[in-house]
Amino acid sequence: MARKHSGNKGKTKTIADKADRYRLYELSVQSPESEVDFVSRRFRKLTGRQARVLREDFCGTAAVCCEWVRRHRDNEATGVDLDGEVLDWASAHNIPRLKPGQQSRIRLVKDDVLKVSARGMDVVLAMNFSYWLFRDRATLKWYFRAVRKALVADGIFFLDAFGGYDAFREMQEEREIENDGRGFTYVWDQARFNPVDNRMRCHIHFAFPDGSRLARAFSYEWRLWTIPEIRDLLEECGFRNITAYWQGFDKNGDADGRFRPVTSADADAGWICYLTAEKG
Ligand SMILES: C[S@@+](CC[C@H](N)C(=O)[O-])C[C@H]1O[C@@H](n2cnc3c(N)ncnc32)[C@H](O)[C@@H]1O
């Protein structure tokens, strides 16, 4: 992932110089608590039992693994990521925040999700669209098949997707992030979109109150997969009861963060949804 610092080159360090891009990422785009709430509730609803064994694919800083083992003394988590640097960061920053008993129930594996052997999972997660780095049908099917093999008989695969007409545009979107008086701006940059193959190049930048920036803190080369394409591929790989979940709206018209099963939804400019696929 390419990254560049810009701003003050003098003696005084800028906020960007001192920033930790992994922590900024967590603060900007992750909500492990609500994700684990959703996963445990849906699993119980769909299977009639509690999920205990979870694998977080593309785990990055392993934020969801950590939340999972915090929730119950029988919960176990395996985080899989190719990148040793981010796993080292997780081991140095997130794992030590857990109690020893919780630490003993978490395992970080440096491996390719296409090849990893960790099986016997109640739940496999592929969140924040990470599986979109598989840009052709054959590779995505390979991945989905491998996930299905990793699940127990009533296991469930949880993934997410985004879309809406803005998803097909080259554009930037900014969000202010509160961080105990050390707020910053998160910038989602859809830098390039090719309508011929739906390939997109996206970056995450961070901007700080002193004018400094962490440009291209993270970069992604993805294919923008649509829900019908994802659903067809999951079905072709043997998954059953593929369900999409959409957010409702609060009285101010803002998304309420509560995802409910749907078979149709509004053609909004931008949306994010969860999907579940049952091993069946
Ligand atoms: C967008 S981050 C996802 C972080 C986190 N799971 C989340 O939900 O925000 C994508 C991660 O996938 C990892 N990754 C990319 N290709 C992979 C592969 N084939 N197998 C395992 N991890 C991979 C990258 O190293 C990176 O840490």
PDB file of C-alpha atoms and ligand atoms in Angstrom:
ATOM      1  CA  MET A   1       0.000   0.000   0.000  1.00  0.00           C
ATOM      2  CA  ALA A   2       1.628   3.225  -1.168  1.00  0.00           C
ATOM      3  CA  ARG A   3       1.612   6.142   1.234  1.00  0.00           C
ATOM      4  CA  LYS A   4       3.046   9.605   1.256  1.00  0.00           C
ATOM      5  CA  HIS A   5       3.425  12.188   3.942  1.00  0.00           C
ATOM      6  CA  SER A   6       2.942  15.766   2.954  1.00  0.00           C
ATOM      7  CA  GLY A   7       2.982  19.060   4.810  1.00  0.00           C
ATOM      8  CA  ASN A   8       5.597  20.548   7.116  1.00  0.00           C
ATOM      9  CA  LYS A   9       9.137  19.406   6.276  1.00  0.00           C
ATOM     10  CA  GLY A  10      10.759  21.508   9.011  1.00  0.00           C
ATOM     11  CA  LYS A  11      11.740  20.553  12.529  1.00  0.00           C
ATOM     12  CA  THR A  12       8.303  20.477  14.059  1.00  0.00           C
ATOM     13  CA  LYS A  13       6.536  17.238  13.436  1.00  0.00           C
ATOM     14  CA  THR A  14       3.099  17.528  11.917  1.00  0.00           C
ATOM     15  CA  ILE A  15       0.119  15.527  13.089  1.00  0.00           C
ATOM     16  CA  ALA A  16       0.481  13.438   9.923  1.00  0.00           C
ATOM     17  CA  ASP A  17       4.103  12.633  10.831  1.00  0.00           C
ATOM     18  CA  LYS A  18       2.981  11.281  14.189  1.00  0.00           C
ATOM     19  CA  ALA A  19      -0.204   9.589  12.996  1.00  0.00           C
ATOM     20  CA  ASP A  20      -0.783   5.862  13.175  1.00  0.00           C
ATOM     21  CA  ARG A  21      -2.585   4.946   9.952  1.00  0.00           C
ATOM     22  CA  TYR A  22      -3.928   1.682  11.326  1.00  0.00           C
ATOM     23  CA  ARG A  23      -5.584   3.386  14.302  1.00  0.00           C
ATOM     24  CA  LEU A  24      -6.991   6.075  12.000  1.00  0.00           C
ATOM     25  CA  TYR A  25      -8.415   3.343   9.776  1.00  0.00           C
ATOM     26  CA  GLU A  26     -10.109   1.649  12.722  1.00  0.00           C
ATOM     27  CA  LEU A  27     -11.592   4.935  13.911  1.00  0.00           C
ATOM     28  CA  SER A  28     -12.834   5.825  10.419  1.00  0.00           C
ATOM     29  CA  VAL A  29     -14.339   2.696   8.951  1.00  0.00           C
ATOM     30  CA  GLN A  30     -14.728   0.036  11.612  1.00  0.00           C
ATOM     31  CA  SER A  31     -17.303  -0.609  14.290  1.00  0.00           C
ATOM     32  CA  PRO A  32     -16.415  -4.012  15.718  1.00  0.00           C
ATOM     33  CA  GLU A  33     -19.048  -3.779  18.460  1.00  0.00           C
ATOM     34  CA  SER A  34     -21.972  -3.327  16.090  1.00  0.00           C
ATOM     35  CA  GLU A  35     -20.527  -5.854  13.651  1.00  0.00           C
ATOM     36  CA  VAL A  36     -20.271  -8.507  16.361  1.00  0.00           C
ATOM     37  CA  ASP A  37     -23.790  -7.613  17.584  1.00  0.00           C
ATOM     38  CA  PHE A  38     -25.122  -8.191  14.076  1.00  0.00           C
ATOM     39  CA  VAL A  39     -23.201 -11.424  13.526  1.00  0.00           C
ATOM     40  CA  SER A  40     -24.154 -13.030  16.833  1.00  0.00           C
ATOM     41  CA  ARG A  41     -27.822 -12.031  16.593  1.00  0.00           C
ATOM     42  CA  ARG A  42     -28.231 -13.185  13.012  1.00  0.00           C
ATOM     43  CA  PHE A  43     -26.396 -16.444  13.640  1.00  0.00           C
ATOM     44  CA  ARG A  44     -28.664 -17.235  16.598  1.00  0.00           C
ATOM     45  CA  LYS A  45     -31.752 -16.333  14.590  1.00  0.00           C
ATOM     46  CA  LEU A  46     -30.720 -18.462  11.585  1.00  0.00           C
ATOM     47  CA  THR A  47     -29.395 -21.533  13.401  1.00  0.00           C
ATOM     48  CA  GLY A  48     -31.086 -21.489  16.825  1.00  0.00           C
ATOM     49  CA  ARG A  49     -27.721 -21.654  18.604  1.00  0.00           C
ATOM     50  CA  GLN A  50     -24.854 -19.377  19.590  1.00  0.00           C
ATOM     51  CA  ALA A  51     -21.845 -18.954  17.305  1.00  0.00           C
ATOM     52  CA  ARG A  52     -18.574 -19.608  19.130  1.00  0.00           C
ATOM     53  CA  VAL A  53     -15.853 -20.136  16.515  1.00  0.00           C
ATOM     54  CA  LEU A  54     -15.185 -17.273  14.112  1.00  0.00           C
ATOM     55  CA  ARG A  55     -12.680 -16.608  11.342  1.00  0.00           C
ATOM     56  CA  GLU A  56     -12.075 -13.015  10.280  1.00  0.00           C
ATOM     57  CA  ASP A  57     -10.667 -13.046   6.738  1.00  0.00           C
ATOM     58  CA  PHE A  58      -8.619 -10.017   5.594  1.00  0.00           C
ATOM     59  CA  CYS A  59      -8.457  -9.288   9.341  1.00  0.00           C
ATOM     60  CA  GLY A  60      -6.013  -6.374   9.207  1.00  0.00           C
ATOM     61  CA  THR A  61      -5.703  -5.116  12.789  1.00  0.00           C
ATOM     62  CA  ALA A  62      -7.929  -7.979  14.019  1.00  0.00           C
ATOM     63  CA  ALA A  63     -10.370  -5.563  15.641  1.00  0.00           C
ATOM     64  CA  VAL A  64     -13.316  -7.912  15.154  1.00  0.00           C
ATOM     65  CA  CYS A  65     -11.397 -10.959  16.451  1.00  0.00           C
ATOM     66  CA  CYS A  66     -10.611  -8.981  19.607  1.00  0.00           C
ATOM     67  CA  GLU A  67     -14.238  -7.969  20.096  1.00  0.00           C
ATOM     68  CA  TRP A  68     -15.355 -11.551  19.486  1.00  0.00           C
ATOM     69  CA  VAL A  69     -13.195 -13.104  22.230  1.00  0.00           C
ATOM     70  CA  ARG A  70     -14.207 -10.302  24.632  1.00  0.00           C
ATOM     71  CA  ARG A  71     -17.874 -11.194  24.275  1.00  0.00           C
ATOM     72  CA  HIS A  72     -17.882 -14.697  25.797  1.00  0.00           C
ATOM     73  CA  ARG A  73     -15.414 -16.979  27.535  1.00  0.00           C
ATOM     74  CA  ASP A  74     -16.112 -19.743  24.989  1.00  0.00           C
ATOM     75  CA  ASN A  75     -15.628 -17.560  21.920  1.00  0.00           C
ATOM     76  CA  GLU A  76     -12.607 -18.312  19.739  1.00  0.00           C
ATOM     77  CA  ALA A  77     -11.296 -16.238  16.832  1.00  0.00           C
ATOM     78  CA  THR A  78      -8.820 -16.763  13.999  1.00  0.00           C
ATOM     79  CA  GLY A  79      -7.683 -13.712  12.035  1.00  0.00           C
ATOM     80  CA  VAL A  80      -6.185 -14.285   8.576  1.00  0.00           C
ATOM     81  CA  ASP A  81      -4.180 -11.693   6.670  1.00  0.00           C
ATOM     82  CA  LEU A  82      -1.391 -11.840   4.101  1.00  0.00           C
ATOM     83  CA  ASP A  83       0.398  -8.805   5.465  1.00  0.00           C
ATOM     84  CA  GLY A  84       2.855  -9.459   8.305  1.00  0.00           C
ATOM     85  CA  GLU A  85       3.138  -5.717   9.074  1.00  0.00           C
ATOM     86  CA  VAL A  86      -0.516  -5.283   9.965  1.00  0.00           C
ATOM     87  CA  LEU A  87      -0.550  -8.526  11.969  1.00  0.00           C
ATOM     88  CA  ASP A  88       2.503  -7.318  13.919  1.00  0.00           C
ATOM     89  CA  TRP A  89       0.612  -4.084  14.582  1.00  0.00           C
ATOM     90  CA  ALA A  90      -2.373  -6.086  15.848  1.00  0.00           C
ATOM     91  CA  SER A  91      -0.085  -8.129  18.126  1.00  0.00           C
ATOM     92  CA  ALA A  92       1.586  -4.995  19.494  1.00  0.00           C
ATOM     93  CA  HIS A  93      -1.483  -2.776  19.903  1.00  0.00           C
ATOM     94  CA  ASN A  94      -4.770  -4.691  20.030  1.00  0.00           C
ATOM     95  CA  ILE A  95      -3.959  -8.094  21.512  1.00  0.00           C
ATOM     96  CA  PRO A  96      -2.274  -6.639  24.662  1.00  0.00           C
ATOM     97  CA  ARG A  97      -5.526  -4.810  25.473  1.00  0.00           C
ATOM     98  CA  LEU A  98      -7.200  -8.186  26.000  1.00  0.00           C
ATOM     99  CA  LYS A  99      -7.163 -10.138  29.261  1.00  0.00           C
ATOM    100  CA  PRO A 100      -4.863 -13.210  29.236  1.00  0.00           C
ATOM    101  CA  GLY A 101      -7.820 -15.620  28.930  1.00  0.00           C
ATOM    102  CA  GLN A 102      -9.093 -13.689  25.935  1.00  0.00           C
ATOM    103  CA  GLN A 103      -5.639 -13.578  24.354  1.00  0.00           C
ATOM    104  CA  SER A 104      -5.432 -17.379  24.587  1.00  0.00           C
ATOM    105  CA  ARG A 105      -8.554 -17.707  22.432  1.00  0.00           C
ATOM    106  CA  ILE A 106      -7.294 -15.624  19.514  1.00  0.00           C
ATOM    107  CA  ARG A 107      -4.959 -16.755  16.753  1.00  0.00           C
ATOM    108  CA  LEU A 108      -3.497 -14.601  14.004  1.00  0.00           C
ATOM    109  CA  VAL A 109      -2.442 -16.412  10.856  1.00  0.00           C
ATOM    110  CA  LYS A 110      -0.290 -14.866   8.149  1.00  0.00           C
ATOM    111  CA  ASP A 111      -1.698 -16.560   5.083  1.00  0.00           C
ATOM    112  CA  ASP A 112      -3.667 -16.152   1.882  1.00  0.00           C
ATOM    113  CA  VAL A 113      -7.425 -16.593   2.420  1.00  0.00           C
ATOM    114  CA  LEU A 114      -7.426 -18.635  -0.807  1.00  0.00           C
ATOM    115  CA  LYS A 115      -5.152 -21.208   0.810  1.00  0.00           C
ATOM    116  CA  VAL A 116      -5.581 -21.009   4.577  1.00  0.00           C
ATOM    117  CA  SER A 117      -6.410 -24.303   6.256  1.00  0.00           C
ATOM    118  CA  ALA A 118      -8.278 -22.973   9.330  1.00  0.00           C
ATOM    119  CA  ARG A 119     -11.588 -24.904   9.297  1.00  0.00           C
ATOM    120  CA  GLY A 120     -14.413 -25.934  11.649  1.00  0.00           C
ATOM    121  CA  MET A 121     -15.793 -22.376  11.726  1.00  0.00           C
ATOM    122  CA  ASP A 122     -19.303 -21.372  12.817  1.00  0.00           C
ATOM    123  CA  VAL A 123     -18.760 -18.035  11.116  1.00  0.00           C
ATOM    124  CA  VAL A 124     -16.426 -16.663   8.451  1.00  0.00           C
ATOM    125  CA  LEU A 125     -16.358 -12.892   7.912  1.00  0.00           C
ATOM    126  CA  ALA A 126     -15.186 -10.959   4.836  1.00  0.00           C
ATOM    127  CA  MET A 127     -15.882  -7.332   5.689  1.00  0.00           C
ATOM    128  CA  ASN A 128     -15.176  -3.891   4.362  1.00  0.00           C
ATOM    129  CA  PHE A 129     -15.426  -5.227   0.805  1.00  0.00           C
ATOM    130  CA  SER A 130     -11.988  -6.843   1.043  1.00  0.00           C
ATOM    131  CA  TYR A 131     -12.986  -9.787  -1.164  1.00  0.00           C
ATOM    132  CA  TRP A 132     -13.453  -7.279  -4.025  1.00  0.00           C
ATOM    133  CA  LEU A 133      -9.713  -7.527  -4.596  1.00  0.00           C
ATOM    134  CA  PHE A 134     -10.606 -10.815  -6.330  1.00  0.00           C
ATOM    135  CA  ARG A 135     -11.535  -9.318  -9.663  1.00  0.00           C
ATOM    136  CA  ASP A 136     -12.514 -12.300 -11.774  1.00  0.00           C
ATOM    137  CA  ARG A 137     -15.260 -14.874 -11.322  1.00  0.00           C
ATOM    138  CA  ALA A 138     -12.893 -17.849 -11.154  1.00  0.00           C
ATOM    139  CA  THR A 139     -10.848 -16.441  -8.266  1.00  0.00           C
ATOM    140  CA  LEU A 140     -13.877 -15.199  -6.341  1.00  0.00           C
ATOM    141  CA  LYS A 141     -15.484 -18.639  -6.726  1.00  0.00           C
ATOM    142  CA  TRP A 142     -12.301 -20.265  -5.529  1.00  0.00           C
ATOM    143  CA  TYR A 143     -12.475 -18.074  -2.423  1.00  0.00           C
ATOM    144  CA  PHE A 144     -16.188 -18.711  -1.798  1.00  0.00           C
ATOM    145  CA  ARG A 145     -15.670 -22.472  -2.154  1.00  0.00           C
ATOM    146  CA  ALA A 146     -12.759 -22.352   0.299  1.00  0.00           C
ATOM    147  CA  VAL A 147     -14.926 -20.434   2.800  1.00  0.00           C
ATOM    148  CA  ARG A 148     -17.735 -22.983   2.456  1.00  0.00           C
ATOM    149  CA  LYS A 149     -15.274 -25.824   3.175  1.00  0.00           C
ATOM    150  CA  ALA A 150     -14.088 -23.974   6.279  1.00  0.00           C
ATOM    151  CA  LEU A 151     -17.609 -23.805   7.767  1.00  0.00           C
ATOM    152  CA  VAL A 152     -19.283 -26.418   9.991  1.00  0.00           C
ATOM    153  CA  ALA A 153     -22.555 -27.939   8.679  1.00  0.00           C
ATOM    154  CA  ASP A 154     -24.773 -25.059   9.874  1.00  0.00           C
ATOM    155  CA  GLY A 155     -22.057 -22.414   9.479  1.00  0.00           C
ATOM    156  CA  ILE A 156     -22.689 -18.986   7.989  1.00  0.00           C
ATOM    157  CA  PHE A 157     -20.593 -16.717   5.793  1.00  0.00           C
ATOM    158  CA  PHE A 158     -21.041 -12.979   6.504  1.00  0.00           C
ATOM    159  CA  LEU A 159     -19.892 -10.405   3.975  1.00  0.00           C
ATOM    160  CA  ASP A 160     -20.722  -6.860   2.960  1.00  0.00           C
ATOM    161  CA  ALA A 161     -21.160  -4.857  -0.236  1.00  0.00           C
ATOM    162  CA  PHE A 162     -21.654  -1.282  -1.300  1.00  0.00           C
ATOM    163  CA  GLY A 163     -23.353   0.275  -4.284  1.00  0.00           C
ATOM    164  CA  GLY A 164     -25.709   2.938  -5.518  1.00  0.00           C
ATOM    165  CA  TYR A 165     -25.153   5.247  -8.475  1.00  0.00           C
ATOM    166  CA  ASP A 166     -22.319   7.148  -6.739  1.00  0.00           C
ATOM    167  CA  ALA A 167     -20.348   3.893  -6.521  1.00  0.00           C
ATOM    168  CA  PHE A 168     -19.833   4.067 -10.300  1.00  0.00           C
ATOM    169  CA  ARG A 169     -18.425   7.594 -10.203  1.00  0.00           C
ATOM    170  CA  GLU A 170     -14.943   9.039  -9.752  1.00  0.00           C
ATOM    171  CA  MET A 171     -15.451  11.167  -6.678  1.00  0.00           C
ATOM    172  CA  GLN A 172     -14.256  11.977  -3.157  1.00  0.00           C
ATOM    173  CA  GLU A 173     -16.254  11.921   0.037  1.00  0.00           C
ATOM    174  CA  GLU A 174     -15.143  13.424   3.360  1.00  0.00           C
ATOM    175  CA  ARG A 175     -16.223  12.639   6.895  1.00  0.00           C
ATOM    176  CA  GLU A 176     -15.156  14.341  10.118  1.00  0.00           C
ATOM    177  CA  ILE A 177     -14.049  11.821  12.738  1.00  0.00           C
ATOM    178  CA  GLU A 178     -14.210  12.649  16.442  1.00  0.00           C
ATOM    179  CA  ASN A 179     -11.290  11.309  18.450  1.00  0.00           C
ATOM    180  CA  ASP A 180     -11.175  12.690  22.007  1.00  0.00           C
ATOM    181  CA  GLY A 181     -10.335  16.216  20.885  1.00  0.00           C
ATOM    182  CA  ARG A 182      -7.916  14.960  18.217  1.00  0.00           C
ATOM    183  CA  GLY A 183     -10.376  14.891  15.363  1.00  0.00           C
ATOM    184  CA  PHE A 184      -9.373  14.448  11.730  1.00  0.00           C
ATOM    185  CA  THR A 185     -10.933  14.169   8.291  1.00  0.00           C
ATOM    186  CA  TYR A 186     -11.342  10.816   6.604  1.00  0.00           C
ATOM    187  CA  VAL A 187     -11.340  11.045   2.809  1.00  0.00           C
ATOM    188  CA  TRP A 188     -12.691   8.210   0.638  1.00  0.00           C
ATOM    189  CA  ASP A 189     -11.328   8.715  -2.869  1.00  0.00           C
ATOM    190  CA  GLN A 190     -12.808   6.773  -5.796  1.00  0.00           C
ATOM    191  CA  ALA A 191      -9.948   7.831  -8.032  1.00  0.00           C
ATOM    192  CA  ARG A 192     -10.632   5.708 -11.101  1.00  0.00           C
ATOM    193  CA  PHE A 193     -13.570   3.657 -12.312  1.00  0.00           C
ATOM    194  CA  ASN A 194     -13.600   1.675 -15.558  1.00  0.00           C
ATOM    195  CA  PRO A 195     -17.157   0.892 -16.692  1.00  0.00           C
ATOM    196  CA  VAL A 196     -15.916  -1.764 -19.111  1.00  0.00           C
ATOM    197  CA  ASP A 197     -14.793  -4.141 -16.358  1.00  0.00           C
ATOM    198  CA  ASN A 198     -16.097  -2.370 -13.205  1.00  0.00           C
ATOM    199  CA  ARG A 199     -12.548  -2.122 -11.951  1.00  0.00           C
ATOM    200  CA  MET A 200     -12.000   0.693  -9.469  1.00  0.00           C
ATOM    201  CA  ARG A 201      -8.981   2.280  -7.810  1.00  0.00           C
ATOM    202  CA  CYS A 202      -9.719   3.754  -4.391  1.00  0.00           C
ATOM    203  CA  HIS A 203      -7.611   5.476  -1.755  1.00  0.00           C
ATOM    204  CA  ILE A 204      -8.086   6.499   1.836  1.00  0.00           C
ATOM    205  CA  HIS A 205      -6.471   9.822   2.807  1.00  0.00           C
ATOM    206  CA  PHE A 206      -6.445  11.480   6.214  1.00  0.00           C
ATOM    207  CA  ALA A 207      -6.328  15.261   6.761  1.00  0.00           C
ATOM    208  CA  PHE A 208      -5.516  16.965  10.068  1.00  0.00           C
ATOM    209  CA  PRO A 209      -6.341  20.300  11.734  1.00  0.00           C
ATOM    210  CA  ASP A 210      -2.725  21.564  11.320  1.00  0.00           C
ATOM    211  CA  GLY A 211      -3.099  21.281   7.535  1.00  0.00           C
ATOM    212  CA  SER A 212      -0.969  18.151   7.221  1.00  0.00           C
ATOM    213  CA  ARG A 213      -2.198  15.087   5.320  1.00  0.00           C
ATOM    214  CA  LEU A 214      -1.548  11.398   5.120  1.00  0.00           C
ATOM    215  CA  ALA A 215      -2.222  10.911   1.422  1.00  0.00           C
ATOM    216  CA  ARG A 216      -2.946   7.406   0.119  1.00  0.00           C
ATOM    217  CA  ALA A 217      -2.692   5.886   3.564  1.00  0.00           C
ATOM    218  CA  PHE A 218      -4.431   2.880   2.013  1.00  0.00           C
ATOM    219  CA  SER A 219      -5.048   2.035  -1.645  1.00  0.00           C
ATOM    220  CA  TYR A 220      -7.271  -0.612  -3.197  1.00  0.00           C
ATOM    221  CA  GLU A 221      -7.646  -2.091  -6.685  1.00  0.00           C
ATOM    222  CA  TRP A 222     -11.103  -3.607  -6.622  1.00  0.00           C
ATOM    223  CA  ARG A 223     -13.844  -4.824  -8.873  1.00  0.00           C
ATOM    224  CA  LEU A 224     -17.200  -3.304  -8.030  1.00  0.00           C
ATOM    225  CA  TRP A 225     -19.296  -6.447  -7.650  1.00  0.00           C
ATOM    226  CA  THR A 226     -23.079  -6.069  -7.618  1.00  0.00           C
ATOM    227  CA  ILE A 227     -25.359  -7.995  -5.265  1.00  0.00           C
ATOM    228  CA  PRO A 228     -26.871 -10.202  -8.031  1.00  0.00           C
ATOM    229  CA  GLU A 229     -23.375 -11.176  -9.207  1.00  0.00           C
ATOM    230  CA  ILE A 230     -22.260 -11.998  -5.670  1.00  0.00           C
ATOM    231  CA  ARG A 231     -25.448 -13.928  -4.978  1.00  0.00           C
ATOM    232  CA  ASP A 232     -25.098 -15.983  -8.199  1.00  0.00           C
ATOM    233  CA  LEU A 233     -21.510 -16.867  -7.399  1.00  0.00           C
ATOM    234  CA  LEU A 234     -22.346 -17.853  -3.815  1.00  0.00           C
ATOM    235  CA  GLU A 235     -25.141 -20.089  -5.110  1.00  0.00           C
ATOM    236  CA  GLU A 236     -22.866 -21.651  -7.711  1.00  0.00           C
ATOM    237  CA  CYS A 237     -20.487 -22.491  -4.866  1.00  0.00           C
ATOM    238  CA  GLY A 238     -23.254 -24.309  -2.940  1.00  0.00           C
ATOM    239  CA  PHE A 239     -24.361 -21.627  -0.468  1.00  0.00           C
ATOM    240  CA  ARG A 240     -28.079 -21.432   0.322  1.00  0.00           C
ATOM    241  CA  ASN A 241     -30.503 -18.789   1.620  1.00  0.00           C
ATOM    242  CA  ILE A 242     -28.425 -15.815   0.590  1.00  0.00           C
ATOM    243  CA  THR A 243     -29.928 -12.805   2.307  1.00  0.00           C
ATOM    244  CA  ALA A 244     -29.268  -9.063   1.998  1.00  0.00           C
ATOM    245  CA  TYR A 245     -29.678  -6.738   4.998  1.00  0.00           C
ATOM    246  CA  TRP A 246     -30.407  -3.030   4.677  1.00  0.00           C
ATOM    247  CA  GLN A 247     -30.408  -0.223   7.216  1.00  0.00           C
ATOM    248  CA  GLY A 248     -33.576   1.589   8.277  1.00  0.00           C
ATOM    249  CA  PHE A 249     -33.797   5.336   8.896  1.00  0.00           C
ATOM    250  CA  ASP A 250     -34.210   7.335  12.099  1.00  0.00           C
ATOM    251  CA  LYS A 251     -36.582  10.282  12.475  1.00  0.00           C
ATOM    252  CA  ASN A 252     -33.965  12.655  10.997  1.00  0.00           C
ATOM    253  CA  GLY A 253     -33.767  10.532   7.861  1.00  0.00           C
ATOM    254  CA  ASP A 254     -30.277   9.217   8.719  1.00  0.00           C
ATOM    255  CA  ALA A 255     -29.349   5.522   8.467  1.00  0.00           C
ATOM    256  CA  ASP A 256     -30.108   3.954  11.863  1.00  0.00           C
ATOM    257  CA  GLY A 257     -27.364   1.294  11.831  1.00  0.00           C
ATOM    258  CA  ARG A 258     -29.889  -1.551  12.283  1.00  0.00           C
ATOM    259  CA  PHE A 259     -29.708  -3.989   9.395  1.00  0.00           C
ATOM    260  CA  ARG A 260     -32.856  -5.938   8.493  1.00  0.00           C
ATOM    261  CA  PRO A 261     -33.418  -8.646   5.850  1.00  0.00           C
ATOM    262  CA  VAL A 262     -34.809  -7.251   2.589  1.00  0.00           C
ATOM    263  CA  THR A 263     -35.754  -8.440  -0.872  1.00  0.00           C
ATOM    264  CA  SER A 264     -35.964  -4.932  -2.327  1.00  0.00           C
ATOM    265  CA  ALA A 265     -34.467  -1.554  -1.385  1.00  0.00           C
ATOM    266  CA  ASP A 266     -34.381   2.085  -2.469  1.00  0.00           C
ATOM    267  CA  ALA A 267     -32.108   3.035  -5.395  1.00  0.00           C
ATOM    268  CA  ASP A 268     -30.104   5.409  -3.212  1.00  0.00           C
ATOM    269  CA  ALA A 269     -26.965   7.281  -4.309  1.00  0.00           C
ATOM    270  CA  GLY A 270     -24.859   5.240  -1.915  1.00  0.00           C
ATOM    271  CA  TRP A 271     -25.638   2.257   0.282  1.00  0.00           C
ATOM    272  CA  ILE A 272     -23.831  -0.378   2.310  1.00  0.00           C
ATOM    273  CA  CYS A 273     -25.369  -3.752   3.069  1.00  0.00           C
ATOM    274  CA  TYR A 274     -24.563  -7.022   4.795  1.00  0.00           C
ATOM    275  CA  LEU A 275     -25.069 -10.426   3.210  1.00  0.00           C
ATOM    276  CA  THR A 276     -25.373 -13.838   4.805  1.00  0.00           C
ATOM    277  CA  ALA A 277     -24.858 -17.113   2.979  1.00  0.00           C
ATOM    278  CA  GLU A 278     -25.648 -20.404   4.695  1.00  0.00           C
ATOM    279  CA  LYS A 279     -23.561 -23.503   4.066  1.00  0.00           C
ATOM    280  CA  GLY A 280     -26.964 -25.199   3.790  1.00  0.00           C
TER     281      GLY A 280
HETATM  282  C1  LIG B   1      -9.446  -3.356   3.725  1.00  0.00           C
HETATM  283  S1  LIG B   1      -8.359  -4.268   4.810  1.00  0.00           S
HETATM  284  C2  LIG B   1      -9.599  -5.014   5.808  1.00  0.00           C
HETATM  285  C3  LIG B   1      -9.428  -4.764   7.296  1.00  0.00           C
HETATM  286  C4  LIG B   1     -10.578  -5.202   8.159  1.00  0.00           C
HETATM  287  N1  LIG B   1     -10.913  -6.606   8.017  1.00  0.00           N
HETATM  288  C5  LIG B   1     -11.830  -4.400   7.958  1.00  0.00           C
HETATM  289  O1  LIG B   1     -12.920  -4.966   7.997  1.00  0.00           O
HETATM  290  O2  LIG B   1     -11.774  -3.201   7.793  1.00  0.00           O
HETATM  291  C6  LIG B   1      -7.869  -5.553   3.719  1.00  0.00           C
HETATM  292  C7  LIG B   1      -6.828  -6.531   4.275  1.00  0.00           C
HETATM  293  O3  LIG B   1      -6.805  -7.688   3.441  1.00  0.00           O
HETATM  294  C8  LIG B   1      -5.482  -8.184   3.411  1.00  0.00           C
HETATM  295  N2  LIG B   1      -5.366  -9.094   2.249  1.00  0.00           N
HETATM  296  C9  LIG B   1      -5.302  -8.754   0.946  1.00  0.00           C
HETATM  297  N3  LIG B   1      -5.278  -9.872   0.181  1.00  0.00           N
HETATM  298  C10 LIG B   1      -5.350 -10.938   1.013  1.00  0.00           C
HETATM  299  C11 LIG B   1      -5.364 -12.343   0.828  1.00  0.00           C
HETATM  300  N4  LIG B   1      -5.360 -12.882  -0.385  1.00  0.00           N
HETATM  301  N5  LIG B   1      -5.410 -13.132   1.923  1.00  0.00           N
HETATM  302  C12 LIG B   1      -5.426 -12.590   3.165  1.00  0.00           C
HETATM  303  N6  LIG B   1      -5.424 -11.255   3.404  1.00  0.00           N
HETATM  304  C13 LIG B   1      -5.382 -10.429   2.345  1.00  0.00           C
HETATM  305  C14 LIG B   1      -4.619  -6.943   3.354  1.00  0.00           C
HETATM  306  O4  LIG B   1      -3.312  -7.208   3.814  1.00  0.00           O
HETATM  307  C15 LIG B   1      -5.395  -5.982   4.280  1.00  0.00           C
HETATM  308  O5  LIG B   1      -4.901  -6.016   5.590  1.00  0.00           O
END
